[in-house]
């Protein structure tokens, strides 16, 4: 295998996906896989990566056990996801990411830390939630630091929009929660407005929430905090009468 293998999704795809009739919230980027990431994809991918299918995923079969399942959308290089999964061994974690180096990176961490409660899907999260996640099946959803699309004309590409939040809420089991975090204040304001307007969700805090102990502070986030940059967490829960 070449040690300079290019990520499968090299190049840009259209923001507007005619097959789904929506604007995508991400751009696929060309990226180089490190030798370690490439090895992890080859050796651990068959065990921990699940194919995208337009059919509900059987969590018990996928994880080999019955346990609360938490969905993480856009896990990047996977450091936070691995840390949370290691700290919460009694929960299943389903990570969704489009970028191949990130998938390889998290697989590498899975191998190094001997994590068995993680499964990964490399696909558009909106399609995964729409087709593979059954209603009322998730204990929680994590959306940490999604692309802020900070230019006003690009705000429509942000992931946290009313329709997607409604879809996520429909997948939460009774007592399930939706946890978002961002370091862009404008996006935090939008998130608070959108989540607060969804009739099936209720805020667990009076506005923004304290960072839950299960979400570790990343090196990038810590540098920003030292420079005085803000980070906003939002934790909403499915209403009992939803």
PDB file of C-alpha atoms in Angstrom:
ATOM      1  CA  UNK A   1       0.000   0.000   0.000  1.00  0.00           C
ATOM      2  CA  UNK A   2       1.232   3.492  -0.794  1.00  0.00           C
ATOM      3  CA  UNK A   3       2.057   5.530   2.285  1.00  0.00           C
ATOM      4  CA  UNK A   4       0.835   8.642   0.441  1.00  0.00           C
ATOM      5  CA  UNK A   5      -2.627   7.359  -0.367  1.00  0.00           C
ATOM      6  CA  UNK A   6      -5.073  10.163  -1.099  1.00  0.00           C
ATOM      7  CA  UNK A   7      -8.306  10.279   0.879  1.00  0.00           C
ATOM      8  CA  UNK A   8     -11.198   8.632  -0.948  1.00  0.00           C
ATOM      9  CA  UNK A   9     -13.228  11.792  -1.016  1.00  0.00           C
ATOM     10  CA  UNK A  10     -10.561  13.993  -2.594  1.00  0.00           C
ATOM     11  CA  UNK A  11     -11.938  17.063  -4.297  1.00  0.00           C
ATOM     12  CA  UNK A  12     -15.088  19.096  -3.796  1.00  0.00           C
ATOM     13  CA  UNK A  13     -18.645  17.895  -4.131  1.00  0.00           C
ATOM     14  CA  UNK A  14     -21.592  20.164  -4.781  1.00  0.00           C
ATOM     15  CA  UNK A  15     -23.115  21.811  -1.755  1.00  0.00           C
ATOM     16  CA  UNK A  16     -26.525  21.143  -3.255  1.00  0.00           C
ATOM     17  CA  UNK A  17     -27.310  17.462  -3.529  1.00  0.00           C
ATOM     18  CA  UNK A  18     -30.048  16.935  -6.144  1.00  0.00           C
ATOM     19  CA  UNK A  19     -30.753  13.399  -4.903  1.00  0.00           C
ATOM     20  CA  UNK A  20     -31.627  14.687  -1.422  1.00  0.00           C
ATOM     21  CA  UNK A  21     -32.881  18.123  -2.554  1.00  0.00           C
ATOM     22  CA  UNK A  22     -30.961  19.977   0.112  1.00  0.00           C
ATOM     23  CA  UNK A  23     -27.844  22.038   0.641  1.00  0.00           C
ATOM     24  CA  UNK A  24     -24.996  20.067   2.181  1.00  0.00           C
ATOM     25  CA  UNK A  25     -23.358  21.349   5.351  1.00  0.00           C
ATOM     26  CA  UNK A  26     -19.874  20.176   4.405  1.00  0.00           C
ATOM     27  CA  UNK A  27     -17.305  20.132   1.643  1.00  0.00           C
ATOM     28  CA  UNK A  28     -15.250  16.999   1.127  1.00  0.00           C
ATOM     29  CA  UNK A  29     -11.556  17.859   1.228  1.00  0.00           C
ATOM     30  CA  UNK A  30      -8.539  16.194  -0.301  1.00  0.00           C
ATOM     31  CA  UNK A  31      -6.330  14.765   2.397  1.00  0.00           C
ATOM     32  CA  UNK A  32      -3.331  12.538   2.839  1.00  0.00           C
ATOM     33  CA  UNK A  33      -3.558   9.493   5.013  1.00  0.00           C
ATOM     34  CA  UNK A  34      -0.673   8.855   7.343  1.00  0.00           C
ATOM     35  CA  UNK A  35       0.780   5.327   7.221  1.00  0.00           C
ATOM     36  CA  UNK A  36      -0.755   4.622  10.641  1.00  0.00           C
ATOM     37  CA  UNK A  37      -4.203   5.831   9.535  1.00  0.00           C
ATOM     38  CA  UNK A  38      -4.013   3.737   6.391  1.00  0.00           C
ATOM     39  CA  UNK A  39      -3.065   0.637   8.387  1.00  0.00           C
ATOM     40  CA  UNK A  40      -5.929   1.256  10.808  1.00  0.00           C
ATOM     41  CA  UNK A  41      -8.408   1.526   7.925  1.00  0.00           C
ATOM     42  CA  UNK A  42      -7.200  -1.772   6.499  1.00  0.00           C
ATOM     43  CA  UNK A  43      -6.884  -3.741   9.722  1.00  0.00           C
ATOM     44  CA  UNK A  44      -9.642  -2.302  11.911  1.00  0.00           C
ATOM     45  CA  UNK A  45     -12.045  -0.867   9.351  1.00  0.00           C
ATOM     46  CA  UNK A  46     -13.697  -4.223   8.576  1.00  0.00           C
ATOM     47  CA  UNK A  47     -14.494  -4.725  12.272  1.00  0.00           C
ATOM     48  CA  UNK A  48     -15.526  -1.240  13.352  1.00  0.00           C
ATOM     49  CA  UNK A  49     -16.807   0.508  10.202  1.00  0.00           C
ATOM     50  CA  UNK A  50     -20.404  -0.041   9.109  1.00  0.00           C
ATOM     51  CA  UNK A  51     -21.646   0.482   5.554  1.00  0.00           C
ATOM     52  CA  UNK A  52     -24.205   3.151   4.810  1.00  0.00           C
ATOM     53  CA  UNK A  53     -27.541   1.585   3.949  1.00  0.00           C
ATOM     54  CA  UNK A  54     -31.029   2.944   3.448  1.00  0.00           C
ATOM     55  CA  UNK A  55     -32.351   0.683   6.191  1.00  0.00           C
ATOM     56  CA  UNK A  56     -32.567   1.002   9.996  1.00  0.00           C
ATOM     57  CA  UNK A  57     -29.435  -0.133  11.789  1.00  0.00           C
ATOM     58  CA  UNK A  58     -29.819  -2.886  14.383  1.00  0.00           C
ATOM     59  CA  UNK A  59     -27.770  -1.480  17.259  1.00  0.00           C
ATOM     60  CA  UNK A  60     -27.718  -4.745  19.207  1.00  0.00           C
ATOM     61  CA  UNK A  61     -26.323  -6.629  16.218  1.00  0.00           C
ATOM     62  CA  UNK A  62     -23.850  -3.882  15.275  1.00  0.00           C
ATOM     63  CA  UNK A  63     -22.364  -3.646  18.775  1.00  0.00           C
ATOM     64  CA  UNK A  64     -22.908  -7.218  19.874  1.00  0.00           C
ATOM     65  CA  UNK A  65     -24.785  -6.145  22.977  1.00  0.00           C
ATOM     66  CA  UNK A  66     -27.749  -4.167  24.254  1.00  0.00           C
ATOM     67  CA  UNK A  67     -26.751  -0.753  25.626  1.00  0.00           C
ATOM     68  CA  UNK A  68     -27.738   2.924  25.322  1.00  0.00           C
ATOM     69  CA  UNK A  69     -26.481   4.282  21.996  1.00  0.00           C
ATOM     70  CA  UNK A  70     -25.141   7.807  21.502  1.00  0.00           C
ATOM     71  CA  UNK A  71     -24.625   9.286  18.042  1.00  0.00           C
ATOM     72  CA  UNK A  72     -21.688  11.622  17.407  1.00  0.00           C
ATOM     73  CA  UNK A  73     -21.833  13.707  14.237  1.00  0.00           C
ATOM     74  CA  UNK A  74     -18.620  15.031  12.682  1.00  0.00           C
ATOM     75  CA  UNK A  75     -15.999  13.699  15.090  1.00  0.00           C
ATOM     76  CA  UNK A  76     -13.015  15.135  13.201  1.00  0.00           C
ATOM     77  CA  UNK A  77      -9.830  13.267  14.125  1.00  0.00           C
ATOM     78  CA  UNK A  78     -11.670  11.369  16.841  1.00  0.00           C
ATOM     79  CA  UNK A  79      -9.766  12.316  19.982  1.00  0.00           C
ATOM     80  CA  UNK A  80     -12.822  13.567  21.871  1.00  0.00           C
ATOM     81  CA  UNK A  81     -14.943  10.637  20.716  1.00  0.00           C
ATOM     82  CA  UNK A  82     -12.378   8.094  21.873  1.00  0.00           C
ATOM     83  CA  UNK A  83     -12.008   9.815  25.244  1.00  0.00           C
ATOM     84  CA  UNK A  84     -15.768   9.860  25.846  1.00  0.00           C
ATOM     85  CA  UNK A  85     -16.177   6.237  24.743  1.00  0.00           C
ATOM     86  CA  UNK A  86     -13.353   5.170  27.068  1.00  0.00           C
ATOM     87  CA  UNK A  87     -14.931   7.033  29.988  1.00  0.00           C
ATOM     88  CA  UNK A  88     -18.410   5.600  29.320  1.00  0.00           C
ATOM     89  CA  UNK A  89     -17.894   1.884  28.587  1.00  0.00           C
ATOM     90  CA  UNK A  90     -21.524   1.041  29.355  1.00  0.00           C
ATOM     91  CA  UNK A  91     -22.765   3.083  26.386  1.00  0.00           C
ATOM     92  CA  UNK A  92     -22.438   2.444  22.657  1.00  0.00           C
ATOM     93  CA  UNK A  93     -21.093   5.241  20.445  1.00  0.00           C
ATOM     94  CA  UNK A  94     -21.870   5.556  16.748  1.00  0.00           C
ATOM     95  CA  UNK A  95     -19.586   8.076  15.046  1.00  0.00           C
ATOM     96  CA  UNK A  96     -20.380   9.613  11.662  1.00  0.00           C
ATOM     97  CA  UNK A  97     -17.691  11.433   9.672  1.00  0.00           C
ATOM     98  CA  UNK A  98     -17.142  12.067   5.961  1.00  0.00           C
ATOM     99  CA  UNK A  99     -13.378  12.621   5.893  1.00  0.00           C
ATOM    100  CA  UNK A 100     -11.193   9.549   5.469  1.00  0.00           C
ATOM    101  CA  UNK A 101      -8.169  10.755   7.512  1.00  0.00           C
ATOM    102  CA  UNK A 102     -10.507  11.326  10.468  1.00  0.00           C
ATOM    103  CA  UNK A 103     -11.939   7.831  10.135  1.00  0.00           C
ATOM    104  CA  UNK A 104      -8.432   6.386  10.008  1.00  0.00           C
ATOM    105  CA  UNK A 105      -7.366   8.459  12.999  1.00  0.00           C
ATOM    106  CA  UNK A 106     -10.248   7.282  15.181  1.00  0.00           C
ATOM    107  CA  UNK A 107      -9.715   3.670  14.111  1.00  0.00           C
ATOM    108  CA  UNK A 108      -6.099   4.029  15.209  1.00  0.00           C
ATOM    109  CA  UNK A 109      -7.258   5.267  18.627  1.00  0.00           C
ATOM    110  CA  UNK A 110      -9.737   2.404  18.857  1.00  0.00           C
ATOM    111  CA  UNK A 111      -6.876  -0.032  18.358  1.00  0.00           C
ATOM    112  CA  UNK A 112      -4.485   1.703  20.739  1.00  0.00           C
ATOM    113  CA  UNK A 113      -7.049   2.035  23.527  1.00  0.00           C
ATOM    114  CA  UNK A 114      -8.764  -1.308  22.860  1.00  0.00           C
ATOM    115  CA  UNK A 115     -12.169   0.354  22.624  1.00  0.00           C
ATOM    116  CA  UNK A 116     -15.028  -1.991  21.811  1.00  0.00           C
ATOM    117  CA  UNK A 117     -18.023   0.330  22.183  1.00  0.00           C
ATOM    118  CA  UNK A 118     -17.450   2.378  19.021  1.00  0.00           C
ATOM    119  CA  UNK A 119     -18.740   1.861  15.485  1.00  0.00           C
ATOM    120  CA  UNK A 120     -18.146   4.257  12.585  1.00  0.00           C
ATOM    121  CA  UNK A 121     -20.046   5.199   9.445  1.00  0.00           C
ATOM    122  CA  UNK A 122     -18.312   7.248   6.757  1.00  0.00           C
ATOM    123  CA  UNK A 123     -21.193   9.089   5.150  1.00  0.00           C
ATOM    124  CA  UNK A 124     -23.294  12.257   5.226  1.00  0.00           C
ATOM    125  CA  UNK A 125     -24.811  12.466   8.712  1.00  0.00           C
ATOM    126  CA  UNK A 126     -28.177  13.783   7.497  1.00  0.00           C
ATOM    127  CA  UNK A 127     -28.660  10.725   5.322  1.00  0.00           C
ATOM    128  CA  UNK A 128     -27.475   8.402   8.082  1.00  0.00           C
ATOM    129  CA  UNK A 129     -29.936   9.847  10.586  1.00  0.00           C
ATOM    130  CA  UNK A 130     -32.755   9.888   8.065  1.00  0.00           C
ATOM    131  CA  UNK A 131     -32.325   6.313   6.842  1.00  0.00           C
ATOM    132  CA  UNK A 132     -30.330   4.313   9.401  1.00  0.00           C
ATOM    133  CA  UNK A 133     -31.464   5.598  12.806  1.00  0.00           C
ATOM    134  CA  UNK A 134     -34.859   4.376  13.935  1.00  0.00           C
ATOM    135  CA  UNK A 135     -37.237   6.755  15.703  1.00  0.00           C
ATOM    136  CA  UNK A 136     -36.890   6.907  19.500  1.00  0.00           C
ATOM    137  CA  UNK A 137     -33.720   4.799  19.498  1.00  0.00           C
ATOM    138  CA  UNK A 138     -30.894   7.111  20.665  1.00  0.00           C
ATOM    139  CA  UNK A 139     -29.892   7.894  24.235  1.00  0.00           C
ATOM    140  CA  UNK A 140     -28.095  11.006  23.029  1.00  0.00           C
ATOM    141  CA  UNK A 141     -26.629  12.983  20.140  1.00  0.00           C
ATOM    142  CA  UNK A 142     -23.332  14.903  20.207  1.00  0.00           C
ATOM    143  CA  UNK A 143     -22.584  17.657  17.676  1.00  0.00           C
ATOM    144  CA  UNK A 144     -19.302  19.241  18.724  1.00  0.00           C
ATOM    145  CA  UNK A 145     -17.813  22.209  16.854  1.00  0.00           C
ATOM    146  CA  UNK A 146     -19.546  21.780  13.498  1.00  0.00           C
ATOM    147  CA  UNK A 147     -18.350  23.962  10.634  1.00  0.00           C
ATOM    148  CA  UNK A 148     -19.612  27.471  11.527  1.00  0.00           C
ATOM    149  CA  UNK A 149     -19.842  28.731   7.924  1.00  0.00           C
ATOM    150  CA  UNK A 150     -19.124  32.126   9.411  1.00  0.00           C
ATOM    151  CA  UNK A 151     -19.851  34.257   6.342  1.00  0.00           C
ATOM    152  CA  UNK A 152     -23.463  35.402   6.388  1.00  0.00           C
ATOM    153  CA  UNK A 153     -24.121  34.185   2.859  1.00  0.00           C
ATOM    154  CA  UNK A 154     -22.983  30.699   3.930  1.00  0.00           C
ATOM    155  CA  UNK A 155     -25.097  30.451   7.091  1.00  0.00           C
ATOM    156  CA  UNK A 156     -27.671  28.377   5.221  1.00  0.00           C
ATOM    157  CA  UNK A 157     -25.071  25.586   5.037  1.00  0.00           C
ATOM    158  CA  UNK A 158     -24.858  25.220   8.799  1.00  0.00           C
ATOM    159  CA  UNK A 159     -25.821  21.802  10.086  1.00  0.00           C
ATOM    160  CA  UNK A 160     -27.977  23.003  12.973  1.00  0.00           C
ATOM    161  CA  UNK A 161     -31.156  24.066  11.202  1.00  0.00           C
ATOM    162  CA  UNK A 162     -34.806  23.564  12.237  1.00  0.00           C
ATOM    163  CA  UNK A 163     -35.480  20.619   9.930  1.00  0.00           C
ATOM    164  CA  UNK A 164     -32.405  18.675  11.019  1.00  0.00           C
ATOM    165  CA  UNK A 165     -32.996  19.385  14.700  1.00  0.00           C
ATOM    166  CA  UNK A 166     -36.555  18.096  14.322  1.00  0.00           C
ATOM    167  CA  UNK A 167     -35.160  14.955  12.678  1.00  0.00           C
ATOM    168  CA  UNK A 168     -32.654  14.449  15.504  1.00  0.00           C
ATOM    169  CA  UNK A 169     -35.352  14.978  18.126  1.00  0.00           C
ATOM    170  CA  UNK A 170     -37.498  12.309  16.470  1.00  0.00           C
ATOM    171  CA  UNK A 171     -34.636   9.816  16.924  1.00  0.00           C
ATOM    172  CA  UNK A 172     -34.189  10.444  20.643  1.00  0.00           C
ATOM    173  CA  UNK A 173     -35.525   7.861  23.065  1.00  0.00           C
ATOM    174  CA  UNK A 174     -37.482   9.047  26.121  1.00  0.00           C
ATOM    175  CA  UNK A 175     -35.049  10.980  28.288  1.00  0.00           C
ATOM    176  CA  UNK A 176     -32.599  11.342  25.403  1.00  0.00           C
ATOM    177  CA  UNK A 177     -30.526  14.485  24.966  1.00  0.00           C
ATOM    178  CA  UNK A 178     -28.965  16.621  22.229  1.00  0.00           C
ATOM    179  CA  UNK A 179     -25.620  18.234  23.110  1.00  0.00           C
ATOM    180  CA  UNK A 180     -24.125  20.843  20.786  1.00  0.00           C
ATOM    181  CA  UNK A 181     -20.962  22.877  21.292  1.00  0.00           C
ATOM    182  CA  UNK A 182     -19.389  25.687  19.274  1.00  0.00           C
ATOM    183  CA  UNK A 183     -16.670  28.305  19.612  1.00  0.00           C
ATOM    184  CA  UNK A 184     -18.461  30.769  17.303  1.00  0.00           C
ATOM    185  CA  UNK A 185     -20.759  33.063  19.268  1.00  0.00           C
ATOM    186  CA  UNK A 186     -22.981  33.810  16.276  1.00  0.00           C
ATOM    187  CA  UNK A 187     -23.515  30.108  15.691  1.00  0.00           C
ATOM    188  CA  UNK A 188     -24.142  29.573  19.409  1.00  0.00           C
ATOM    189  CA  UNK A 189     -26.904  32.179  19.243  1.00  0.00           C
ATOM    190  CA  UNK A 190     -28.436  30.436  16.234  1.00  0.00           C
ATOM    191  CA  UNK A 191     -28.205  27.059  17.942  1.00  0.00           C
ATOM    192  CA  UNK A 192     -29.948  28.396  21.032  1.00  0.00           C
ATOM    193  CA  UNK A 193     -32.723  29.885  18.907  1.00  0.00           C
ATOM    194  CA  UNK A 194     -33.204  26.774  16.775  1.00  0.00           C
ATOM    195  CA  UNK A 195     -33.111  24.259  19.607  1.00  0.00           C
ATOM    196  CA  UNK A 196     -35.288  26.465  21.788  1.00  0.00           C
ATOM    197  CA  UNK A 197     -37.922  26.710  19.063  1.00  0.00           C
ATOM    198  CA  UNK A 198     -38.293  22.945  18.657  1.00  0.00           C
ATOM    199  CA  UNK A 199     -41.471  21.965  20.549  1.00  0.00           C
ATOM    200  CA  UNK A 200     -40.208  18.484  21.415  1.00  0.00           C
ATOM    201  CA  UNK A 201     -37.049  19.705  23.177  1.00  0.00           C
ATOM    202  CA  UNK A 202     -36.469  21.485  26.478  1.00  0.00           C
ATOM    203  CA  UNK A 203     -33.346  23.260  27.636  1.00  0.00           C
ATOM    204  CA  UNK A 204     -31.555  21.703  30.610  1.00  0.00           C
ATOM    205  CA  UNK A 205     -30.124  25.106  31.527  1.00  0.00           C
ATOM    206  CA  UNK A 206     -31.189  28.731  31.588  1.00  0.00           C
ATOM    207  CA  UNK A 207     -29.546  29.468  28.263  1.00  0.00           C
ATOM    208  CA  UNK A 208     -26.125  27.935  27.640  1.00  0.00           C
ATOM    209  CA  UNK A 209     -25.121  24.948  29.718  1.00  0.00           C
ATOM    210  CA  UNK A 210     -21.953  24.369  31.724  1.00  0.00           C
ATOM    211  CA  UNK A 211     -19.617  22.010  29.873  1.00  0.00           C
ATOM    212  CA  UNK A 212     -20.667  18.492  30.901  1.00  0.00           C
ATOM    213  CA  UNK A 213     -17.837  16.583  32.546  1.00  0.00           C
ATOM    214  CA  UNK A 214     -17.914  13.888  29.849  1.00  0.00           C
ATOM    215  CA  UNK A 215     -16.849  16.361  27.130  1.00  0.00           C
ATOM    216  CA  UNK A 216     -13.081  16.833  27.423  1.00  0.00           C
ATOM    217  CA  UNK A 217     -11.436  20.132  26.561  1.00  0.00           C
ATOM    218  CA  UNK A 218      -9.394  19.719  23.371  1.00  0.00           C
ATOM    219  CA  UNK A 219      -5.923  21.243  22.920  1.00  0.00           C
ATOM    220  CA  UNK A 220      -7.329  23.616  20.299  1.00  0.00           C
ATOM    221  CA  UNK A 221     -10.184  24.629  22.594  1.00  0.00           C
ATOM    222  CA  UNK A 222      -7.824  25.110  25.540  1.00  0.00           C
ATOM    223  CA  UNK A 223      -5.599  27.417  23.481  1.00  0.00           C
ATOM    224  CA  UNK A 224      -8.635  29.467  22.508  1.00  0.00           C
ATOM    225  CA  UNK A 225      -9.845  29.728  26.091  1.00  0.00           C
ATOM    226  CA  UNK A 226      -6.432  30.996  27.190  1.00  0.00           C
ATOM    227  CA  UNK A 227      -6.726  33.676  24.514  1.00  0.00           C
ATOM    228  CA  UNK A 228     -10.134  34.684  25.817  1.00  0.00           C
ATOM    229  CA  UNK A 229     -12.185  32.967  23.130  1.00  0.00           C
ATOM    230  CA  UNK A 230     -15.573  31.665  24.200  1.00  0.00           C
ATOM    231  CA  UNK A 231     -16.996  28.159  23.946  1.00  0.00           C
ATOM    232  CA  UNK A 232     -20.712  27.555  24.264  1.00  0.00           C
ATOM    233  CA  UNK A 233     -22.387  24.255  25.183  1.00  0.00           C
ATOM    234  CA  UNK A 234     -26.087  23.608  24.705  1.00  0.00           C
ATOM    235  CA  UNK A 235     -27.780  20.564  26.209  1.00  0.00           C
ATOM    236  CA  UNK A 236     -31.435  19.977  25.381  1.00  0.00           C
ATOM    237  CA  UNK A 237     -33.524  16.994  26.377  1.00  0.00           C
ATOM    238  CA  UNK A 238     -36.560  15.357  24.794  1.00  0.00           C
ATOM    239  CA  UNK A 239     -39.702  16.542  26.531  1.00  0.00           C
ATOM    240  CA  UNK A 240     -41.557  13.920  28.538  1.00  0.00           C
ATOM    241  CA  UNK A 241     -44.733  14.607  26.568  1.00  0.00           C
ATOM    242  CA  UNK A 242     -43.045  14.550  23.128  1.00  0.00           C
TER     243      UNK A 242
END
